[in-house]
């Protein structure tokens, strides 16, 4: 049960998924509270997409328990799928149909009553800001429009839960901002959202809570600000210089118990507000800045942010 006393929208307990000798998901535990947006943040290969596929029973967990909207997966996956919207990474439209026709097809698949379909399609088009493109064939839509249509398709039946698998991967910053506005609108309507991403800013802006995933399991979870305070502190001291000097700073800081983060031609010492004067003299003068979620991601996963 979540703190409010209501059943969570989804719950994963001890899930394991293997592909031969590769363990893609390794004892995963994850809970998403109803009406919230949880960002599943992790590097490529962390197991995020496999987790999404298990929730829809496209992949069956080898071990563990999964419940979505009160239904057991995979035994009751059909019931759960009817109440959720799924937005995959890749586009799989009938490109010869128009935007409106693609939505009409899915409105039928989701068994929206015939008398309600036109209104449902119109609402989805409006939400995705594609009303003026309703009659345009998908093959003639821009990349950003196709991605918005993909989200609209997953929303046409007013799902209680939406799964977004890397919703803005490969898009330019302007289109990404447009999709962020669309996803924020879902939060405003009270829809539960689980969004996998490896974009730090995306998780920071959109998610009520973030779960950092690496090597098939969640290694940290909480509100973005809480994660920063817990794992990176309040401030970071950033140092620039030749590689040998940066290596010295890293060694000195880690020997004293301070986490560090490499970022190309610099190194940051986290929890800088706790550095005693004697250590500060040894490290030298660094550029003080606020700690951010990106620091947490790199410090925990060892991955360089794209």
PDB file of C-alpha atoms in Angstrom:
ATOM      1  CA  UNK A   1       0.000   0.000   0.000  1.00  0.00           C
ATOM      2  CA  UNK A   2       1.182   3.520  -0.638  1.00  0.00           C
ATOM      3  CA  UNK A   3       1.273   6.192   2.103  1.00  0.00           C
ATOM      4  CA  UNK A   4      -2.151   7.532   1.099  1.00  0.00           C
ATOM      5  CA  UNK A   5      -3.681   4.118   1.750  1.00  0.00           C
ATOM      6  CA  UNK A   6      -4.629   3.325  -1.851  1.00  0.00           C
ATOM      7  CA  UNK A   7      -3.352   0.517  -4.017  1.00  0.00           C
ATOM      8  CA  UNK A   8      -0.348   1.516  -6.150  1.00  0.00           C
ATOM      9  CA  UNK A   9      -0.856   1.770  -9.896  1.00  0.00           C
ATOM     10  CA  UNK A  10       1.856  -0.809 -10.416  1.00  0.00           C
ATOM     11  CA  UNK A  11       4.088  -2.968  -8.290  1.00  0.00           C
ATOM     12  CA  UNK A  12       7.102  -5.060  -9.248  1.00  0.00           C
ATOM     13  CA  UNK A  13       8.632  -7.343  -6.617  1.00  0.00           C
ATOM     14  CA  UNK A  14      11.818  -9.349  -7.182  1.00  0.00           C
ATOM     15  CA  UNK A  15      11.425  -9.464 -10.967  1.00  0.00           C
ATOM     16  CA  UNK A  16      14.122 -11.265 -12.945  1.00  0.00           C
ATOM     17  CA  UNK A  17      14.389 -11.547 -16.717  1.00  0.00           C
ATOM     18  CA  UNK A  18      17.147 -13.498 -18.423  1.00  0.00           C
ATOM     19  CA  UNK A  19      18.038 -13.824 -22.079  1.00  0.00           C
ATOM     20  CA  UNK A  20      20.377 -16.783 -22.183  1.00  0.00           C
ATOM     21  CA  UNK A  21      23.424 -15.872 -20.120  1.00  0.00           C
ATOM     22  CA  UNK A  22      22.414 -12.197 -19.943  1.00  0.00           C
ATOM     23  CA  UNK A  23      20.340 -11.030 -16.981  1.00  0.00           C
ATOM     24  CA  UNK A  24      18.516  -7.926 -18.231  1.00  0.00           C
ATOM     25  CA  UNK A  25      16.463  -7.418 -15.056  1.00  0.00           C
ATOM     26  CA  UNK A  26      17.944  -8.638 -11.798  1.00  0.00           C
ATOM     27  CA  UNK A  27      15.683  -8.707  -8.739  1.00  0.00           C
ATOM     28  CA  UNK A  28      13.853  -5.489  -9.603  1.00  0.00           C
ATOM     29  CA  UNK A  29      11.587  -3.876  -7.000  1.00  0.00           C
ATOM     30  CA  UNK A  30       9.518  -0.883  -8.073  1.00  0.00           C
ATOM     31  CA  UNK A  31       6.262   0.758  -6.981  1.00  0.00           C
ATOM     32  CA  UNK A  32       4.453   3.624  -8.710  1.00  0.00           C
ATOM     33  CA  UNK A  33       1.815   5.478  -6.731  1.00  0.00           C
ATOM     34  CA  UNK A  34      -1.473   6.215  -8.468  1.00  0.00           C
ATOM     35  CA  UNK A  35      -1.684   9.704  -9.956  1.00  0.00           C
ATOM     36  CA  UNK A  36       2.069  10.313 -10.017  1.00  0.00           C
ATOM     37  CA  UNK A  37       4.782  10.389 -12.664  1.00  0.00           C
ATOM     38  CA  UNK A  38       7.781   8.186 -11.974  1.00  0.00           C
ATOM     39  CA  UNK A  39      10.880   8.563 -14.111  1.00  0.00           C
ATOM     40  CA  UNK A  40      12.842   5.353 -14.614  1.00  0.00           C
ATOM     41  CA  UNK A  41      16.277   6.824 -15.174  1.00  0.00           C
ATOM     42  CA  UNK A  42      19.264   4.808 -16.284  1.00  0.00           C
ATOM     43  CA  UNK A  43      21.967   4.364 -18.918  1.00  0.00           C
ATOM     44  CA  UNK A  44      21.368   2.368 -22.086  1.00  0.00           C
ATOM     45  CA  UNK A  45      21.309  -1.322 -21.223  1.00  0.00           C
ATOM     46  CA  UNK A  46      20.137  -0.760 -17.636  1.00  0.00           C
ATOM     47  CA  UNK A  47      17.012  -2.873 -18.200  1.00  0.00           C
ATOM     48  CA  UNK A  48      14.457  -0.078 -18.596  1.00  0.00           C
ATOM     49  CA  UNK A  49      12.909  -1.259 -21.864  1.00  0.00           C
ATOM     50  CA  UNK A  50      12.837  -4.870 -20.665  1.00  0.00           C
ATOM     51  CA  UNK A  51      10.948  -3.671 -17.592  1.00  0.00           C
ATOM     52  CA  UNK A  52       8.409  -1.914 -19.814  1.00  0.00           C
ATOM     53  CA  UNK A  53       7.931  -5.060 -21.881  1.00  0.00           C
ATOM     54  CA  UNK A  54       7.352  -7.145 -18.753  1.00  0.00           C
ATOM     55  CA  UNK A  55       4.610  -4.761 -17.614  1.00  0.00           C
ATOM     56  CA  UNK A  56       2.726  -5.370 -20.857  1.00  0.00           C
ATOM     57  CA  UNK A  57       3.509  -9.129 -20.903  1.00  0.00           C
ATOM     58  CA  UNK A  58       5.489  -8.770 -24.128  1.00  0.00           C
ATOM     59  CA  UNK A  59       8.284 -10.337 -22.083  1.00  0.00           C
ATOM     60  CA  UNK A  60       7.484 -12.743 -19.268  1.00  0.00           C
ATOM     61  CA  UNK A  61       9.480 -12.448 -16.063  1.00  0.00           C
ATOM     62  CA  UNK A  62      11.416 -15.570 -15.076  1.00  0.00           C
ATOM     63  CA  UNK A  63      10.943 -14.774 -11.388  1.00  0.00           C
ATOM     64  CA  UNK A  64       9.066 -12.306  -9.202  1.00  0.00           C
ATOM     65  CA  UNK A  65       5.615 -10.743  -9.070  1.00  0.00           C
ATOM     66  CA  UNK A  66       4.124  -7.949 -11.183  1.00  0.00           C
ATOM     67  CA  UNK A  67       0.780  -6.213 -10.628  1.00  0.00           C
ATOM     68  CA  UNK A  68      -0.601  -3.449 -12.854  1.00  0.00           C
ATOM     69  CA  UNK A  69      -3.768  -1.605 -11.769  1.00  0.00           C
ATOM     70  CA  UNK A  70      -4.597  -4.491  -9.474  1.00  0.00           C
ATOM     71  CA  UNK A  71      -4.150  -7.201 -12.129  1.00  0.00           C
ATOM     72  CA  UNK A  72      -1.491  -9.900 -12.017  1.00  0.00           C
ATOM     73  CA  UNK A  73       0.882  -9.998 -14.960  1.00  0.00           C
ATOM     74  CA  UNK A  74       0.969 -12.046 -17.148  1.00  0.00           C
ATOM     75  CA  UNK A  75      -2.121 -14.006 -15.993  1.00  0.00           C
ATOM     76  CA  UNK A  76      -4.449 -10.989 -16.181  1.00  0.00           C
ATOM     77  CA  UNK A  77      -2.485  -8.914 -18.702  1.00  0.00           C
ATOM     78  CA  UNK A  78      -5.461  -8.560 -21.037  1.00  0.00           C
ATOM     79  CA  UNK A  79      -7.457  -6.721 -18.372  1.00  0.00           C
ATOM     80  CA  UNK A  80      -4.515  -4.486 -17.472  1.00  0.00           C
ATOM     81  CA  UNK A  81      -3.752  -3.614 -21.097  1.00  0.00           C
ATOM     82  CA  UNK A  82      -7.292  -2.357 -21.575  1.00  0.00           C
ATOM     83  CA  UNK A  83      -6.698   0.244 -18.857  1.00  0.00           C
ATOM     84  CA  UNK A  84      -3.218   1.370 -19.829  1.00  0.00           C
ATOM     85  CA  UNK A  85      -1.710   3.326 -22.689  1.00  0.00           C
ATOM     86  CA  UNK A  86       1.610   2.168 -24.117  1.00  0.00           C
ATOM     87  CA  UNK A  87       3.921   4.476 -26.059  1.00  0.00           C
ATOM     88  CA  UNK A  88       6.858   2.478 -27.490  1.00  0.00           C
ATOM     89  CA  UNK A  89      10.242   3.801 -28.586  1.00  0.00           C
ATOM     90  CA  UNK A  90       9.721   2.992 -32.247  1.00  0.00           C
ATOM     91  CA  UNK A  91       6.908   4.187 -34.491  1.00  0.00           C
ATOM     92  CA  UNK A  92       4.682   1.460 -35.877  1.00  0.00           C
ATOM     93  CA  UNK A  93       1.933   3.312 -37.726  1.00  0.00           C
ATOM     94  CA  UNK A  94       0.184   2.423 -40.936  1.00  0.00           C
ATOM     95  CA  UNK A  95       1.932   5.248 -42.789  1.00  0.00           C
ATOM     96  CA  UNK A  96      -0.564   5.254 -45.654  1.00  0.00           C
ATOM     97  CA  UNK A  97      -3.415   6.150 -43.303  1.00  0.00           C
ATOM     98  CA  UNK A  98      -3.994   9.649 -41.979  1.00  0.00           C
ATOM     99  CA  UNK A  99      -3.327  10.679 -38.398  1.00  0.00           C
ATOM    100  CA  UNK A 100      -7.048  10.546 -37.675  1.00  0.00           C
ATOM    101  CA  UNK A 101      -7.493   7.140 -39.288  1.00  0.00           C
ATOM    102  CA  UNK A 102      -4.657   5.650 -37.236  1.00  0.00           C
ATOM    103  CA  UNK A 103      -6.372   6.849 -34.066  1.00  0.00           C
ATOM    104  CA  UNK A 104      -9.718   5.503 -35.252  1.00  0.00           C
ATOM    105  CA  UNK A 105      -8.182   2.053 -35.678  1.00  0.00           C
ATOM    106  CA  UNK A 106      -6.914   2.058 -32.106  1.00  0.00           C
ATOM    107  CA  UNK A 107     -10.181   3.464 -30.780  1.00  0.00           C
ATOM    108  CA  UNK A 108     -11.843   0.355 -32.195  1.00  0.00           C
ATOM    109  CA  UNK A 109      -9.130  -1.940 -30.813  1.00  0.00           C
ATOM    110  CA  UNK A 110      -9.658  -0.452 -27.359  1.00  0.00           C
ATOM    111  CA  UNK A 111     -13.406  -1.058 -27.782  1.00  0.00           C
ATOM    112  CA  UNK A 112     -14.460   2.537 -27.350  1.00  0.00           C
ATOM    113  CA  UNK A 113     -18.225   2.555 -28.075  1.00  0.00           C
ATOM    114  CA  UNK A 114     -18.999   3.627 -31.647  1.00  0.00           C
ATOM    115  CA  UNK A 115     -20.952   6.697 -30.537  1.00  0.00           C
ATOM    116  CA  UNK A 116     -17.943   7.921 -28.512  1.00  0.00           C
ATOM    117  CA  UNK A 117     -15.114   7.240 -30.973  1.00  0.00           C
ATOM    118  CA  UNK A 118     -15.214  10.503 -32.911  1.00  0.00           C
ATOM    119  CA  UNK A 119     -15.027  12.544 -29.708  1.00  0.00           C
ATOM    120  CA  UNK A 120     -12.220  10.352 -28.332  1.00  0.00           C
ATOM    121  CA  UNK A 121     -10.169  10.732 -31.516  1.00  0.00           C
ATOM    122  CA  UNK A 122     -10.779  14.487 -31.615  1.00  0.00           C
ATOM    123  CA  UNK A 123      -9.687  14.824 -27.995  1.00  0.00           C
ATOM    124  CA  UNK A 124      -6.483  12.825 -28.604  1.00  0.00           C
ATOM    125  CA  UNK A 125      -5.638  14.922 -31.660  1.00  0.00           C
ATOM    126  CA  UNK A 126      -6.202  18.131 -29.701  1.00  0.00           C
ATOM    127  CA  UNK A 127      -4.082  16.918 -26.791  1.00  0.00           C
ATOM    128  CA  UNK A 128      -1.223  16.209 -29.203  1.00  0.00           C
ATOM    129  CA  UNK A 129      -1.790  19.529 -31.015  1.00  0.00           C
ATOM    130  CA  UNK A 130      -2.472  17.697 -34.266  1.00  0.00           C
ATOM    131  CA  UNK A 131      -6.048  18.771 -34.988  1.00  0.00           C
ATOM    132  CA  UNK A 132      -4.961  20.654 -38.097  1.00  0.00           C
ATOM    133  CA  UNK A 133      -3.081  17.544 -39.277  1.00  0.00           C
ATOM    134  CA  UNK A 134      -5.936  15.088 -38.787  1.00  0.00           C
ATOM    135  CA  UNK A 135      -6.243  14.460 -42.529  1.00  0.00           C
ATOM    136  CA  UNK A 136      -2.503  14.237 -43.220  1.00  0.00           C
ATOM    137  CA  UNK A 137      -1.050  10.857 -44.062  1.00  0.00           C
ATOM    138  CA  UNK A 138       1.463   9.733 -41.442  1.00  0.00           C
ATOM    139  CA  UNK A 139       4.234   9.404 -44.020  1.00  0.00           C
ATOM    140  CA  UNK A 140       3.987  13.178 -44.551  1.00  0.00           C
ATOM    141  CA  UNK A 141       4.240  14.138 -40.871  1.00  0.00           C
ATOM    142  CA  UNK A 142       7.474  15.412 -39.347  1.00  0.00           C
ATOM    143  CA  UNK A 143       9.384  13.328 -36.813  1.00  0.00           C
ATOM    144  CA  UNK A 144       8.064  15.387 -33.926  1.00  0.00           C
ATOM    145  CA  UNK A 145       4.480  15.129 -35.167  1.00  0.00           C
ATOM    146  CA  UNK A 146       4.792  11.355 -35.477  1.00  0.00           C
ATOM    147  CA  UNK A 147       6.035  11.129 -31.904  1.00  0.00           C
ATOM    148  CA  UNK A 148       3.129  13.274 -30.681  1.00  0.00           C
ATOM    149  CA  UNK A 149       0.741  11.061 -32.637  1.00  0.00           C
ATOM    150  CA  UNK A 150       2.308   8.006 -31.010  1.00  0.00           C
ATOM    151  CA  UNK A 151       1.489   9.468 -27.595  1.00  0.00           C
ATOM    152  CA  UNK A 152      -2.011  10.482 -28.744  1.00  0.00           C
ATOM    153  CA  UNK A 153      -2.617   6.893 -29.864  1.00  0.00           C
ATOM    154  CA  UNK A 154      -1.751   5.648 -26.398  1.00  0.00           C
ATOM    155  CA  UNK A 155      -4.193   8.128 -24.851  1.00  0.00           C
ATOM    156  CA  UNK A 156      -7.188   7.731 -27.140  1.00  0.00           C
ATOM    157  CA  UNK A 157      -9.050   5.504 -24.631  1.00  0.00           C
ATOM    158  CA  UNK A 158      -8.284   7.698 -21.569  1.00  0.00           C
ATOM    159  CA  UNK A 159      -6.038   5.158 -19.827  1.00  0.00           C
ATOM    160  CA  UNK A 160      -5.474   5.206 -16.079  1.00  0.00           C
ATOM    161  CA  UNK A 161      -1.767   4.423 -16.567  1.00  0.00           C
ATOM    162  CA  UNK A 162       0.569   5.456 -19.396  1.00  0.00           C
ATOM    163  CA  UNK A 163       3.908   3.757 -20.106  1.00  0.00           C
ATOM    164  CA  UNK A 164       6.360   5.959 -22.013  1.00  0.00           C
ATOM    165  CA  UNK A 165       9.480   4.128 -23.187  1.00  0.00           C
ATOM    166  CA  UNK A 166      12.189   6.720 -24.011  1.00  0.00           C
ATOM    167  CA  UNK A 167       9.548   9.131 -25.371  1.00  0.00           C
ATOM    168  CA  UNK A 168      11.957  11.757 -26.755  1.00  0.00           C
ATOM    169  CA  UNK A 169      15.006   9.698 -27.730  1.00  0.00           C
ATOM    170  CA  UNK A 170      16.674  10.980 -30.888  1.00  0.00           C
ATOM    171  CA  UNK A 171      14.587  14.155 -31.120  1.00  0.00           C
ATOM    172  CA  UNK A 172      15.973  17.668 -31.375  1.00  0.00           C
ATOM    173  CA  UNK A 173      15.659  19.947 -28.316  1.00  0.00           C
ATOM    174  CA  UNK A 174      12.707  21.952 -29.661  1.00  0.00           C
ATOM    175  CA  UNK A 175      10.596  18.870 -30.370  1.00  0.00           C
ATOM    176  CA  UNK A 176      11.605  17.426 -27.013  1.00  0.00           C
ATOM    177  CA  UNK A 177      10.280  20.545 -25.290  1.00  0.00           C
ATOM    178  CA  UNK A 178       6.953  20.136 -27.120  1.00  0.00           C
ATOM    179  CA  UNK A 179       6.619  16.570 -25.909  1.00  0.00           C
ATOM    180  CA  UNK A 180       7.514  17.598 -22.374  1.00  0.00           C
ATOM    181  CA  UNK A 181       4.550  19.959 -22.432  1.00  0.00           C
ATOM    182  CA  UNK A 182       2.325  17.116 -23.595  1.00  0.00           C
ATOM    183  CA  UNK A 183       3.544  14.794 -20.829  1.00  0.00           C
ATOM    184  CA  UNK A 184       3.124  17.551 -18.242  1.00  0.00           C
ATOM    185  CA  UNK A 185      -0.488  17.811 -19.377  1.00  0.00           C
ATOM    186  CA  UNK A 186      -1.004  14.147 -18.486  1.00  0.00           C
ATOM    187  CA  UNK A 187       0.276  14.792 -14.974  1.00  0.00           C
ATOM    188  CA  UNK A 188      -2.119  17.700 -14.675  1.00  0.00           C
ATOM    189  CA  UNK A 189      -5.035  15.389 -15.502  1.00  0.00           C
ATOM    190  CA  UNK A 190      -4.037  12.962 -12.754  1.00  0.00           C
ATOM    191  CA  UNK A 191      -2.945  10.172 -15.093  1.00  0.00           C
ATOM    192  CA  UNK A 192      -0.325   7.827 -13.659  1.00  0.00           C
ATOM    193  CA  UNK A 193       2.824   7.887 -15.799  1.00  0.00           C
ATOM    194  CA  UNK A 194       5.836   5.581 -15.848  1.00  0.00           C
ATOM    195  CA  UNK A 195       8.477   7.041 -18.129  1.00  0.00           C
ATOM    196  CA  UNK A 196      11.792   5.411 -18.916  1.00  0.00           C
ATOM    197  CA  UNK A 197      14.553   7.752 -20.024  1.00  0.00           C
ATOM    198  CA  UNK A 198      18.284   8.336 -19.962  1.00  0.00           C
ATOM    199  CA  UNK A 199      17.894  12.104 -20.259  1.00  0.00           C
ATOM    200  CA  UNK A 200      18.566  13.641 -16.847  1.00  0.00           C
ATOM    201  CA  UNK A 201      16.697  16.877 -17.524  1.00  0.00           C
ATOM    202  CA  UNK A 202      13.660  14.954 -18.733  1.00  0.00           C
ATOM    203  CA  UNK A 203      13.369  13.046 -15.471  1.00  0.00           C
ATOM    204  CA  UNK A 204      14.117  16.143 -13.401  1.00  0.00           C
ATOM    205  CA  UNK A 205      11.441  18.246 -15.113  1.00  0.00           C
ATOM    206  CA  UNK A 206       8.626  15.753 -15.460  1.00  0.00           C
ATOM    207  CA  UNK A 207       8.847  13.184 -12.685  1.00  0.00           C
ATOM    208  CA  UNK A 208       7.419  13.455  -9.187  1.00  0.00           C
ATOM    209  CA  UNK A 209       9.811  10.673  -8.226  1.00  0.00           C
ATOM    210  CA  UNK A 210      12.839   9.134  -9.914  1.00  0.00           C
ATOM    211  CA  UNK A 211      14.147   5.581  -9.743  1.00  0.00           C
ATOM    212  CA  UNK A 212      17.753   5.242 -10.892  1.00  0.00           C
ATOM    213  CA  UNK A 213      18.245   1.888 -12.558  1.00  0.00           C
ATOM    214  CA  UNK A 214      21.531   0.169 -13.378  1.00  0.00           C
ATOM    215  CA  UNK A 215      22.437  -3.412 -14.263  1.00  0.00           C
ATOM    216  CA  UNK A 216      18.827  -4.540 -14.047  1.00  0.00           C
ATOM    217  CA  UNK A 217      17.865  -3.175 -10.656  1.00  0.00           C
ATOM    218  CA  UNK A 218      16.881   0.060  -8.913  1.00  0.00           C
ATOM    219  CA  UNK A 219      19.868   1.456  -7.028  1.00  0.00           C
ATOM    220  CA  UNK A 220      18.287   4.700  -5.736  1.00  0.00           C
ATOM    221  CA  UNK A 221      14.758   6.084  -5.575  1.00  0.00           C
ATOM    222  CA  UNK A 222      13.020   9.231  -4.371  1.00  0.00           C
ATOM    223  CA  UNK A 223      12.080  12.769  -5.287  1.00  0.00           C
ATOM    224  CA  UNK A 224      14.751  14.424  -7.452  1.00  0.00           C
ATOM    225  CA  UNK A 225      15.711  16.995  -4.810  1.00  0.00           C
ATOM    226  CA  UNK A 226      15.901  14.299  -2.131  1.00  0.00           C
ATOM    227  CA  UNK A 227      18.158  12.121  -4.292  1.00  0.00           C
ATOM    228  CA  UNK A 228      20.499  15.056  -4.888  1.00  0.00           C
ATOM    229  CA  UNK A 229      20.754  15.813  -1.168  1.00  0.00           C
ATOM    230  CA  UNK A 230      21.249  12.152  -0.240  1.00  0.00           C
ATOM    231  CA  UNK A 231      23.825  11.185  -2.864  1.00  0.00           C
ATOM    232  CA  UNK A 232      25.499  14.437  -3.949  1.00  0.00           C
ATOM    233  CA  UNK A 233      24.972  16.874  -1.103  1.00  0.00           C
ATOM    234  CA  UNK A 234      24.202  20.570  -1.450  1.00  0.00           C
ATOM    235  CA  UNK A 235      27.238  21.813  -3.367  1.00  0.00           C
ATOM    236  CA  UNK A 236      29.947  20.491  -5.646  1.00  0.00           C
ATOM    237  CA  UNK A 237      33.449  21.855  -6.197  1.00  0.00           C
ATOM    238  CA  UNK A 238      34.488  21.648  -9.846  1.00  0.00           C
ATOM    239  CA  UNK A 239      38.156  21.518 -10.841  1.00  0.00           C
ATOM    240  CA  UNK A 240      39.765  22.009 -14.242  1.00  0.00           C
ATOM    241  CA  UNK A 241      43.328  21.261 -15.263  1.00  0.00           C
ATOM    242  CA  UNK A 242      45.665  18.727 -16.839  1.00  0.00           C
ATOM    243  CA  UNK A 243      44.826  15.016 -16.492  1.00  0.00           C
ATOM    244  CA  UNK A 244      47.509  14.365 -13.859  1.00  0.00           C
ATOM    245  CA  UNK A 245      46.168  17.137 -11.643  1.00  0.00           C
ATOM    246  CA  UNK A 246      42.587  15.896 -11.998  1.00  0.00           C
ATOM    247  CA  UNK A 247      43.711  12.375 -11.108  1.00  0.00           C
ATOM    248  CA  UNK A 248      45.393  13.742  -7.977  1.00  0.00           C
ATOM    249  CA  UNK A 249      42.235  15.601  -6.946  1.00  0.00           C
ATOM    250  CA  UNK A 250      40.133  12.486  -7.504  1.00  0.00           C
ATOM    251  CA  UNK A 251      42.517  10.363  -5.432  1.00  0.00           C
ATOM    252  CA  UNK A 252      42.708  12.886  -2.593  1.00  0.00           C
ATOM    253  CA  UNK A 253      38.935  13.384  -2.442  1.00  0.00           C
ATOM    254  CA  UNK A 254      38.084   9.699  -2.565  1.00  0.00           C
ATOM    255  CA  UNK A 255      40.714   8.889   0.065  1.00  0.00           C
ATOM    256  CA  UNK A 256      38.925  11.368   2.331  1.00  0.00           C
ATOM    257  CA  UNK A 257      35.560   9.725   1.622  1.00  0.00           C
ATOM    258  CA  UNK A 258      34.128  12.284  -0.819  1.00  0.00           C
ATOM    259  CA  UNK A 259      32.385  11.053  -3.991  1.00  0.00           C
ATOM    260  CA  UNK A 260      33.632  12.485  -7.274  1.00  0.00           C
ATOM    261  CA  UNK A 261      32.309  12.854 -10.784  1.00  0.00           C
ATOM    262  CA  UNK A 262      34.329  13.009 -13.990  1.00  0.00           C
ATOM    263  CA  UNK A 263      32.984  15.277 -16.739  1.00  0.00           C
ATOM    264  CA  UNK A 264      35.432  15.384 -19.623  1.00  0.00           C
ATOM    265  CA  UNK A 265      38.083  18.034 -18.889  1.00  0.00           C
ATOM    266  CA  UNK A 266      36.990  18.501 -15.278  1.00  0.00           C
ATOM    267  CA  UNK A 267      36.265  16.651 -12.080  1.00  0.00           C
ATOM    268  CA  UNK A 268      33.695  17.541  -9.443  1.00  0.00           C
ATOM    269  CA  UNK A 269      33.983  16.730  -5.761  1.00  0.00           C
ATOM    270  CA  UNK A 270      30.512  16.198  -4.337  1.00  0.00           C
ATOM    271  CA  UNK A 271      29.298  17.151  -0.856  1.00  0.00           C
ATOM    272  CA  UNK A 272      31.659  20.104  -1.047  1.00  0.00           C
ATOM    273  CA  UNK A 273      29.859  21.836   1.826  1.00  0.00           C
ATOM    274  CA  UNK A 274      31.397  19.207   4.134  1.00  0.00           C
ATOM    275  CA  UNK A 275      34.998  19.610   3.002  1.00  0.00           C
ATOM    276  CA  UNK A 276      37.129  20.634   6.000  1.00  0.00           C
ATOM    277  CA  UNK A 277      39.653  23.514   5.626  1.00  0.00           C
ATOM    278  CA  UNK A 278      42.644  21.169   5.686  1.00  0.00           C
ATOM    279  CA  UNK A 279      41.274  19.110   2.775  1.00  0.00           C
ATOM    280  CA  UNK A 280      40.248  22.264   0.907  1.00  0.00           C
ATOM    281  CA  UNK A 281      43.866  23.476   1.085  1.00  0.00           C
ATOM    282  CA  UNK A 282      45.072  20.151  -0.303  1.00  0.00           C
ATOM    283  CA  UNK A 283      42.523  20.107  -3.136  1.00  0.00           C
ATOM    284  CA  UNK A 284      43.011  23.747  -4.100  1.00  0.00           C
ATOM    285  CA  UNK A 285      40.487  26.283  -5.312  1.00  0.00           C
ATOM    286  CA  UNK A 286      37.494  24.800  -7.124  1.00  0.00           C
ATOM    287  CA  UNK A 287      34.470  26.408  -8.732  1.00  0.00           C
ATOM    288  CA  UNK A 288      31.536  26.122  -6.348  1.00  0.00           C
ATOM    289  CA  UNK A 289      28.161  25.153  -7.846  1.00  0.00           C
ATOM    290  CA  UNK A 290      24.897  23.593  -6.741  1.00  0.00           C
ATOM    291  CA  UNK A 291      24.723  19.806  -6.841  1.00  0.00           C
ATOM    292  CA  UNK A 292      22.255  18.475  -9.446  1.00  0.00           C
ATOM    293  CA  UNK A 293      20.560  15.206 -10.376  1.00  0.00           C
ATOM    294  CA  UNK A 294      23.156  14.677 -13.095  1.00  0.00           C
ATOM    295  CA  UNK A 295      25.772  14.363 -10.344  1.00  0.00           C
ATOM    296  CA  UNK A 296      23.716  11.609  -8.729  1.00  0.00           C
ATOM    297  CA  UNK A 297      23.301   9.722 -12.012  1.00  0.00           C
ATOM    298  CA  UNK A 298      27.012   9.768 -12.863  1.00  0.00           C
ATOM    299  CA  UNK A 299      28.160   9.051  -9.316  1.00  0.00           C
ATOM    300  CA  UNK A 300      25.843   6.029  -8.976  1.00  0.00           C
ATOM    301  CA  UNK A 301      26.096   4.514 -12.461  1.00  0.00           C
ATOM    302  CA  UNK A 302      29.554   5.624 -13.550  1.00  0.00           C
ATOM    303  CA  UNK A 303      28.051   6.626 -16.893  1.00  0.00           C
ATOM    304  CA  UNK A 304      28.846   9.811 -18.798  1.00  0.00           C
ATOM    305  CA  UNK A 305      25.752  11.868 -19.601  1.00  0.00           C
ATOM    306  CA  UNK A 306      25.057  12.350 -23.308  1.00  0.00           C
TER     307      UNK A 306
END
